[in-house]
Tab-separated table of C-alpha atoms in Angstrom:
chain	number	residue	atom	x	y	z
A	1	MET	CA	114.820	79.618	105.417
A	2	ILE	CA	116.865	81.939	107.597
A	3	SER	CA	116.977	80.985	111.251
A	4	PHE	CA	116.139	83.741	113.663
A	5	PRO	CA	117.623	83.426	117.153
A	6	PRO	CA	115.530	81.093	119.384
A	7	SER	CA	114.024	83.779	121.636
A	8	PHE	CA	113.108	85.854	118.574
A	9	GLN	CA	111.405	82.803	117.055
A	10	LYS	CA	109.522	82.240	120.285
A	11	LEU	CA	108.263	85.830	120.222
A	12	ILE	CA	107.123	85.366	116.608
A	13	ARG	CA	105.257	82.181	117.571
A	14	GLU	CA	103.435	83.860	120.450
A	15	LEU	CA	102.472	86.882	118.331
A	16	ASN	CA	101.301	84.486	115.621
A	17	ARG	CA	98.793	83.002	118.103
A	18	LEU	CA	96.897	86.304	118.217
A	19	PRO	CA	93.759	86.491	116.077
A	20	SER	CA	94.287	87.975	112.597
A	21	ILE	CA	98.091	88.079	113.052
A	22	GLY	CA	99.586	85.843	110.382
A	23	GLU	CA	103.189	84.702	110.294
A	24	LYS	CA	104.439	87.612	108.201
A	25	SER	CA	102.754	90.149	110.470
A	26	ALA	CA	104.172	88.366	113.514
A	27	VAL	CA	107.696	88.715	112.097
A	28	ARG	CA	107.128	92.392	111.372
A	29	LEU	CA	105.702	93.043	114.827
A	30	ALA	CA	108.584	91.171	116.491
A	31	TYR	CA	111.071	93.232	114.486
A	32	HIS	CA	109.340	96.434	115.485
A	33	LEU	CA	109.305	95.416	119.152
A	34	ILE	CA	112.912	94.272	119.303
A	35	GLN	CA	114.592	96.715	116.974
A	36	GLU	CA	112.588	99.781	116.056
A	37	GLU	CA	110.811	100.788	119.222
A	38	LYS	CA	112.606	99.111	122.067
A	39	GLY	CA	110.644	100.722	124.910
A	40	LEU	CA	107.443	99.194	123.592
A	41	ALA	CA	108.433	95.586	124.354
A	42	ASP	CA	108.735	96.307	128.077
A	43	ALA	CA	105.665	98.555	128.146
A	44	LEU	CA	103.575	95.920	126.399
A	45	ALA	CA	104.869	93.112	128.617
A	46	SER	CA	104.012	94.992	131.774
A	47	ALA	CA	100.617	96.114	130.426
A	48	LEU	CA	99.832	92.450	129.702
A	49	VAL	CA	100.834	91.293	133.163
A	50	GLU	CA	98.982	94.166	134.813
A	51	ALA	CA	95.759	93.762	132.812
A	52	LYS	CA	95.826	90.007	133.391
A	53	LYS	CA	96.118	90.630	137.135
A	54	GLN	CA	93.625	93.503	137.467
A	55	VAL	CA	90.879	92.909	134.944
A	56	GLY	CA	88.081	90.594	135.956
A	57	LEU	CA	84.391	90.442	135.119
A	58	CYS	CA	81.652	92.556	136.686
A	59	SER	CA	79.708	90.391	139.147
A	60	GLN	CA	76.379	91.617	137.729
A	61	CYS	CA	76.680	92.041	133.975
A	62	TYR	CA	79.997	90.232	133.250
A	63	PHE	CA	81.536	93.146	131.384
A	64	PHE	CA	85.186	93.847	132.199
A	65	ALA	CA	85.748	95.371	135.613
A	66	GLU	CA	88.536	96.100	138.022
A	67	GLY	CA	86.990	95.133	141.320
A	68	GLU	CA	83.414	94.069	141.935
A	69	SER	CA	81.345	96.108	139.428
A	70	CYS	CA	81.834	97.725	136.038
A	71	SER	CA	81.380	101.426	135.422
A	72	ILE	CA	77.923	100.959	133.922
A	73	CYS	CA	76.472	98.854	136.752
A	74	GLN	CA	77.904	101.392	139.206
A	75	ASN	CA	76.256	104.300	137.399
A	76	SER	CA	73.141	105.148	139.402
A	77	SER	CA	71.567	107.108	136.527
A	78	ARG	CA	71.098	103.975	134.383
A	79	ASP	CA	67.646	102.440	134.112
A	80	ARG	CA	67.930	99.188	136.074
A	81	SER	CA	64.657	97.764	134.759
A	82	VAL	CA	65.916	97.089	131.238
A	83	ILE	CA	68.684	94.575	130.484
A	84	CYS	CA	70.299	94.385	127.062
A	85	VAL	CA	71.767	90.921	126.427
A	86	VAL	CA	74.859	90.741	124.196
A	87	GLU	CA	77.340	88.071	123.203
A	88	LYS	CA	80.651	89.836	123.858
A	89	PRO	CA	81.965	92.878	125.744
A	90	MET	CA	82.767	94.486	122.373
A	91	ASP	CA	79.078	94.384	121.402
A	92	MET	CA	78.337	96.372	124.534
A	93	ALA	CA	80.968	98.925	123.520
A	94	ALA	CA	79.302	99.233	120.085
A	95	ILE	CA	75.898	99.948	121.643
A	96	GLU	CA	77.406	102.471	124.058
A	97	ARG	CA	78.963	104.314	121.120
A	98	VAL	CA	75.446	105.017	119.836
A	99	GLY	CA	74.751	106.528	123.260
A	100	GLU	CA	70.970	106.007	123.274
A	101	PHE	CA	70.436	102.962	125.448
A	102	ARG	CA	70.279	103.908	129.136
A	103	GLY	CA	69.632	100.520	130.745
A	104	LEU	CA	71.996	97.817	131.986
A	105	TYR	CA	73.678	94.989	130.092
A	106	HIS	CA	74.309	91.302	130.413
A	107	VAL	CA	77.232	89.739	128.560
A	108	LEU	CA	76.670	86.070	127.726
A	109	HIS	CA	80.326	85.414	126.775
A	110	GLY	CA	79.157	82.906	124.224
A	111	LEU	CA	76.265	81.832	122.029
A	112	TRP	CA	74.134	78.739	121.823
A	113	ALA	CA	75.852	76.848	119.012
A	114	PRO	CA	75.094	73.125	119.252
A	115	LEU	CA	77.011	72.397	116.038
A	116	LYS	CA	80.151	73.776	117.703
A	117	GLY	CA	79.442	71.873	120.898
A	118	MET	CA	78.427	75.029	122.757
A	119	GLY	CA	75.311	74.398	124.828
A	120	PRO	CA	73.456	76.780	127.149
A	121	GLU	CA	75.996	76.031	129.889
A	122	SER	CA	78.714	77.684	127.773
A	123	MET	CA	77.113	81.089	128.283
A	124	LYS	CA	76.255	83.147	131.360
A	125	LEU	CA	72.569	82.227	131.176
A	126	GLN	CA	71.959	81.052	134.759
A	127	GLU	CA	73.402	84.387	135.846
A	128	LEU	CA	70.888	86.217	133.622
A	129	ILE	CA	68.025	84.116	134.972
A	130	SER	CA	68.911	84.970	138.548
A	131	ARG	CA	69.073	88.673	137.699
A	132	VAL	CA	65.605	88.497	136.129
A	133	LYS	CA	64.316	86.560	139.146
A	134	ASN	CA	65.838	88.730	141.845
A	135	GLU	CA	65.828	92.217	140.380
A	136	GLN	CA	63.010	94.458	139.154
A	137	VAL	CA	63.471	93.757	135.433
A	138	SER	CA	60.647	94.706	133.076
A	139	GLU	CA	62.302	94.123	129.692
A	140	VAL	CA	65.151	92.014	128.337
A	141	ILE	CA	66.397	93.156	124.933
A	142	LEU	CA	68.067	90.308	123.053
A	143	ALA	CA	70.862	92.011	121.152
A	144	THR	CA	72.842	89.050	119.905
A	145	GLY	CA	74.048	89.270	116.291
A	146	SER	CA	71.804	88.610	113.273
A	147	THR	CA	73.578	85.338	112.569
A	148	VAL	CA	72.170	81.819	112.737
A	149	GLU	CA	73.661	81.398	116.194
A	150	GLY	CA	72.702	84.890	117.327
A	151	ASP	CA	69.086	84.276	116.283
A	152	ALA	CA	68.999	80.807	117.853
A	153	THR	CA	70.421	82.154	121.121
A	154	ALA	CA	67.888	84.991	121.228
A	155	LEU	CA	64.985	82.573	120.697
A	156	TYR	CA	66.366	80.153	123.261
A	157	VAL	CA	66.935	82.814	125.932
A	158	ALA	CA	63.494	84.306	125.259
A	159	ARG	CA	61.884	80.906	125.789
A	160	VAL	CA	63.816	80.253	128.999
A	161	LEU	CA	62.764	83.652	130.368
A	162	GLU	CA	59.058	83.120	129.499
A	163	GLU	CA	58.165	81.704	132.888
A	164	PHE	CA	59.424	84.781	134.726
A	165	GLY	CA	56.853	87.073	133.137
A	166	VAL	CA	59.432	89.448	131.727
A	167	ARG	CA	59.000	91.145	128.345
A	168	THR	CA	61.657	90.047	125.829
A	169	THR	CA	62.405	91.954	122.627
A	170	ARG	CA	64.776	91.447	119.708
A	171	LEU	CA	66.681	94.120	117.760
A	172	ALA	CA	64.997	95.004	114.465
A	173	GLN	CA	66.359	93.308	111.368
A	174	GLY	CA	66.234	94.798	107.888
A	175	MET	CA	68.172	96.905	105.440
A	176	PRO	CA	71.313	98.533	106.894
A	177	LYS	CA	71.715	102.281	106.365
A	178	GLY	CA	73.159	102.959	102.925
A	179	GLY	CA	72.183	99.449	101.810
A	180	GLU	CA	71.295	99.104	98.131
A	181	LEU	CA	68.457	96.759	97.225
A	182	GLU	CA	70.468	95.400	94.323
A	183	TYR	CA	73.183	94.040	96.628
A	184	ALA	CA	71.095	92.942	99.625
A	185	ASP	CA	71.068	89.203	100.335
A	186	GLU	CA	67.806	87.241	100.329
A	187	VAL	CA	67.531	86.852	104.091
A	188	THR	CA	68.038	90.553	104.767
A	189	LEU	CA	65.522	91.463	102.089
A	190	SER	CA	62.977	88.939	103.315
A	191	ARG	CA	63.308	90.270	106.881
A	192	ALA	CA	63.040	93.848	105.661
A	193	PHE	CA	59.753	92.923	103.967
A	194	SER	CA	58.235	91.011	106.835
A	195	GLY	CA	59.233	93.722	109.294
A	196	ARG	CA	58.024	96.623	107.128
A	197	ASN	CA	56.610	99.652	108.959
A	198	PRO	CA	53.636	101.858	107.971
A	199	LEU	CA	54.492	105.283	106.520
A	200	SER	CA	50.956	106.570	106.026
A	201	GLN	CA	47.544	105.003	106.485
A	202	PRO	CA	44.476	105.900	104.362
A	203	GLN	CA	41.772	107.412	106.626
B	1	MET	CA	81.816	105.812	124.879
B	2	ILE	CA	82.054	102.909	127.313
B	3	SER	CA	84.907	103.065	129.759
B	4	PHE	CA	87.022	99.969	129.975
B	5	PRO	CA	88.864	99.403	133.254
B	6	PRO	CA	92.137	101.419	133.418
B	7	SER	CA	94.543	98.492	133.044
B	8	PHE	CA	92.518	97.196	130.093
B	9	GLN	CA	92.690	100.642	128.486
B	10	LYS	CA	96.430	100.706	129.037
B	11	LEU	CA	96.805	97.336	127.291
B	12	ILE	CA	94.739	98.649	124.358
B	13	ARG	CA	96.958	101.743	124.117
B	14	GLU	CA	100.176	99.704	124.057
B	15	LEU	CA	98.815	97.287	121.445
B	16	ASN	CA	97.662	100.285	119.404
B	17	ARG	CA	101.295	101.482	119.225
B	18	LEU	CA	102.235	98.434	117.156
B	19	PRO	CA	102.489	99.001	113.398
B	20	SER	CA	99.298	98.210	111.459
B	21	ILE	CA	97.290	97.617	114.661
B	22	GLY	CA	94.498	100.190	114.698
B	23	GLU	CA	92.319	100.956	117.686
B	24	LYS	CA	89.613	98.447	116.814
B	25	SER	CA	92.176	95.680	116.331
B	26	ALA	CA	93.838	96.644	119.609
B	27	VAL	CA	90.532	96.247	121.441
B	28	ARG	CA	89.945	92.880	119.805
B	29	LEU	CA	93.450	91.677	120.634
B	30	ALA	CA	93.149	92.873	124.240
B	31	TYR	CA	89.841	91.037	124.574
B	32	HIS	CA	91.382	87.888	123.162
B	33	LEU	CA	94.358	88.128	125.518
B	34	ILE	CA	92.345	88.852	128.654
B	35	GLN	CA	89.250	86.786	128.085
B	36	GLU	CA	89.461	84.194	125.379
B	37	GLU	CA	92.938	82.722	125.661
B	38	LYS	CA	94.211	83.594	129.077
B	39	GLY	CA	97.473	81.660	128.920
B	40	LEU	CA	98.599	83.720	125.948
B	41	ALA	CA	98.948	86.984	127.904
B	42	ASP	CA	101.575	85.489	130.198
B	43	ALA	CA	103.310	83.596	127.395
B	44	LEU	CA	103.509	86.724	125.268
B	45	ALA	CA	104.709	88.883	128.152
B	46	SER	CA	107.518	86.495	128.986
B	47	ALA	CA	108.462	86.021	125.301
B	48	LEU	CA	108.743	89.810	125.013
B	49	VAL	CA	110.935	90.118	128.087
B	50	GLU	CA	113.079	87.180	127.037
B	51	ALA	CA	113.558	88.306	123.416
B	52	LYS	CA	114.338	91.844	124.592
B	53	LYS	CA	117.018	90.436	126.903
B	54	GLN	CA	118.532	87.818	124.580
B	55	VAL	CA	118.313	89.203	121.065
B	56	GLY	CA	121.064	91.547	119.968
B	57	LEU	CA	122.693	92.238	116.632
B	58	CYS	CA	125.410	90.169	114.981
B	59	SER	CA	128.740	91.964	115.398
B	60	GLN	CA	129.569	91.417	111.705
B	61	CYS	CA	126.420	91.745	109.624
B	62	TYR	CA	123.987	93.286	112.165
B	63	PHE	CA	121.296	90.679	111.637
B	64	PHE	CA	119.606	89.445	114.814
B	65	ALA	CA	121.771	87.203	116.958
B	66	GLU	CA	121.847	85.704	120.405
B	67	GLY	CA	125.458	86.120	121.352
B	68	GLU	CA	128.270	87.417	119.155
B	69	SER	CA	127.409	86.184	115.638
B	70	CYS	CA	124.300	85.256	113.680
B	71	SER	CA	123.740	81.814	112.192
B	72	ILE	CA	124.766	82.936	108.700
B	73	CYS	CA	128.057	84.556	109.686
B	74	GLN	CA	128.850	81.433	111.737
B	75	ASN	CA	128.175	79.141	108.775
B	76	SER	CA	131.585	78.255	107.348
B	77	SER	CA	130.129	77.098	104.019
B	78	ARG	CA	129.042	80.636	103.046
B	79	ASP	CA	131.124	82.555	100.500
B	80	ARG	CA	132.789	85.280	102.568
B	81	SER	CA	133.937	87.297	99.536
B	82	VAL	CA	130.458	88.535	98.578
B	83	ILE	CA	128.401	90.848	100.804
B	84	CYS	CA	124.762	91.560	100.067
B	85	VAL	CA	123.685	94.894	101.573
B	86	VAL	CA	120.052	95.200	102.707
B	87	GLU	CA	118.009	97.739	104.613
B	88	LYS	CA	116.289	95.527	107.198
B	89	PRO	CA	116.660	92.044	108.690
B	90	MET	CA	113.377	91.089	106.991
B	91	ASP	CA	114.929	91.776	103.555
B	92	MET	CA	117.622	89.288	104.433
B	93	ALA	CA	114.968	86.722	105.348
B	94	ALA	CA	113.296	87.303	101.947
B	95	ILE	CA	116.542	86.649	100.074
B	96	GLU	CA	117.251	83.544	102.155
B	97	ARG	CA	113.825	82.180	101.230
B	98	VAL	CA	114.932	82.144	97.596
B	99	GLY	CA	117.867	80.041	98.748
B	100	GLU	CA	120.261	80.938	95.924
B	101	PHE	CA	122.588	83.523	97.442
B	102	ARG	CA	125.471	81.864	99.297
B	103	GLY	CA	127.445	84.898	100.454
B	104	LEU	CA	127.228	87.012	103.597
B	105	TYR	CA	124.974	89.973	104.375
B	106	HIS	CA	125.185	93.444	105.826
B	107	VAL	CA	122.085	95.031	107.342
B	108	LEU	CA	122.138	98.834	107.182
B	109	HIS	CA	119.195	99.257	109.595
B	110	GLY	CA	118.159	102.359	107.697
B	111	LEU	CA	118.338	104.174	104.378
B	112	TRP	CA	119.793	107.451	103.251
B	113	ALA	CA	116.723	109.694	103.323
B	114	PRO	CA	117.745	113.338	103.667
B	115	LEU	CA	114.124	114.512	103.416
B	116	LYS	CA	113.346	112.501	106.528
B	117	GLY	CA	116.456	113.772	108.288
B	118	MET	CA	118.231	110.417	107.911
B	119	GLY	CA	121.839	110.932	106.841
B	120	PRO	CA	124.564	108.334	106.270
B	121	GLU	CA	125.185	108.232	110.027
B	122	SER	CA	121.714	106.779	110.533
B	123	MET	CA	122.782	103.534	108.886
B	124	LYS	CA	125.493	100.979	109.621
B	125	LEU	CA	127.716	102.294	106.832
B	126	GLN	CA	131.002	102.767	108.709
B	127	GLU	CA	130.644	99.165	109.782
B	128	LEU	CA	130.276	98.117	106.130
B	129	ILE	CA	133.325	100.176	105.138
B	130	SER	CA	135.479	98.529	107.766
B	131	ARG	CA	134.343	95.076	106.621
B	132	VAL	CA	135.278	95.940	103.023
B	133	LYS	CA	138.625	97.338	104.205
B	134	ASN	CA	139.586	94.514	106.526
B	135	GLU	CA	138.131	91.411	104.920
B	136	GLN	CA	138.678	89.791	101.528
B	137	VAL	CA	135.570	91.197	99.858
B	138	SER	CA	135.386	91.039	96.054
B	139	GLU	CA	131.780	92.132	95.482
B	140	VAL	CA	129.165	94.153	97.332
B	141	ILE	CA	125.604	93.598	96.051
B	142	LEU	CA	123.405	96.581	96.830
B	143	ALA	CA	120.026	95.010	97.524
B	144	THR	CA	118.123	97.941	98.955
B	145	GLY	CA	114.550	98.344	97.688
B	146	SER	CA	113.620	99.849	94.311
B	147	THR	CA	112.287	102.985	95.954
B	148	VAL	CA	113.635	106.526	95.706
B	149	GLU	CA	115.442	106.069	98.995
B	150	GLY	CA	116.585	102.550	98.188
B	151	ASP	CA	118.072	103.754	94.895
B	152	ALA	CA	119.690	106.803	96.489
B	153	THR	CA	121.216	104.683	99.234
B	154	ALA	CA	122.582	102.160	96.718
B	155	LEU	CA	124.201	104.942	94.662
B	156	TYR	CA	125.586	106.621	97.758
B	157	VAL	CA	127.066	103.430	99.219
B	158	ALA	CA	128.541	102.462	95.835
B	159	ARG	CA	130.262	105.853	95.604
B	160	VAL	CA	131.632	105.608	99.143
B	161	LEU	CA	133.028	102.143	98.413
B	162	GLU	CA	134.669	103.207	95.141
B	163	GLU	CA	138.024	104.007	96.722
B	164	PHE	CA	138.388	100.494	98.160
B	165	GLY	CA	138.514	98.860	94.727
B	166	VAL	CA	135.572	96.562	95.415
B	167	ARG	CA	133.060	95.665	92.730
B	168	THR	CA	129.571	96.961	93.531
B	169	THR	CA	126.429	95.683	91.815
B	170	ARG	CA	122.743	96.508	92.037
B	171	LEU	CA	119.764	94.124	91.826
B	172	ALA	CA	118.158	94.108	88.373
B	173	GLN	CA	115.071	96.270	87.966
B	174	GLY	CA	112.294	95.532	85.507
B	175	MET	CA	108.985	93.771	85.146
B	176	PRO	CA	108.002	91.546	88.091
B	177	LYS	CA	106.994	87.963	87.305
B	178	GLY	CA	103.365	87.861	86.228
B	179	GLY	CA	103.411	91.605	85.564
B	180	GLU	CA	101.138	92.787	82.768
B	181	LEU	CA	102.422	95.549	80.513
B	182	GLU	CA	99.034	97.240	80.642
B	183	TYR	CA	99.285	97.805	84.391
B	184	ALA	CA	103.001	98.502	84.760
B	185	ASP	CA	103.919	101.992	85.969
B	186	GLU	CA	106.112	104.248	83.833
B	187	VAL	CA	109.259	103.911	85.926
B	188	THR	CA	109.136	100.112	85.960
B	189	LEU	CA	108.517	100.043	82.230
B	190	SER	CA	111.292	102.523	81.516
B	191	ARG	CA	113.737	100.472	83.603
B	192	ALA	CA	112.622	97.266	81.935
B	193	PHE	CA	113.429	98.862	78.551
B	194	SER	CA	116.777	100.315	79.500
B	195	GLY	CA	117.830	97.073	81.196
B	196	ARG	CA	116.657	94.809	78.362
B	197	ASN	CA	118.679	91.658	77.725
B	198	PRO	CA	119.577	90.023	74.387
B	199	LEU	CA	117.626	86.901	73.445
B	200	SER	CA	119.377	86.158	70.171
B	201	GLN	CA	122.041	87.983	68.199
B	202	PRO	CA	122.308	87.922	64.370
B	203	GLN	CA	125.645	86.371	63.341
């Protein structure tokens, strides 16, 4: 194997630590940064340092924020009585792309996954509880993913919130748009059946 | 669309400039760097700055080097009479993985691609000529890719080197290992035919 210079190897190793960047991609990225587009190495380094320094979490919903609150919590036109609970900041971005939900969010930064050693303390659950306690919240929408852990977390959070008299709801589960029956998995199909909606009712 | 904090957006934009990193990947990488693995942002930033500062090109073959020469040009056991010409440093790494070639290299850092406005001056060709002139070189292996531009560059470099009385050779072209006739493209098949080798000869 050819030996790259030590500082080039170090760059490859660090790039290789990024998710979904394998060793070959890391080499290609390092080459691009060092040889093909030299300005980018400095720009990226300073963007990393700057973002690391500036970006924190919103003190209410735990989305990314520079300063105390994120842009959504600061927006006075949002409905503050509905909180949509998600696992990650990216989930929040996905919901905002749809552009229909007008309430606030709460990012758990984790899921309840006992098999991975992640208990309730690994997510921002106490913070959600104190929001429900102290603010005028009428509904908490549990928008964690439709995975085993997403479902378990939604059930767990719903149970914990029971005593505060708040309505909890879960995103509908069923066939995705464009989904063909032939290729749907059993769980999706079973949920689509049990959650079926009336189209017309005989008088 | 949700608005990320400015410095987070800037990090996404810089990551998005990397080859094969689309916008969604850039967001995911930025999230990973800022939230999930905080030490990595600093480590990557300093690796970038360090590599940018330390890594230059070998003064002989133009592979990456810290200091004057790369590890291959410094290696006294390499055969200095054969030069293998490649487009990019990564091509050199691919040949070294095979482990059979024992000569030196020359990295062109470009190809002759008139349609893209890349003439001979866009590659390290003068540098190759002066190596052939001034060193005891008996063979130059043209190991640019089997693409239109790789072929054109190989032909062009071979013609330029003609007057120096050095032997120039080109990598064999034909069926790749595991290649099925049924799926081979016409050019590959045509080259495999014209470059066919004898298996046995009637006496």
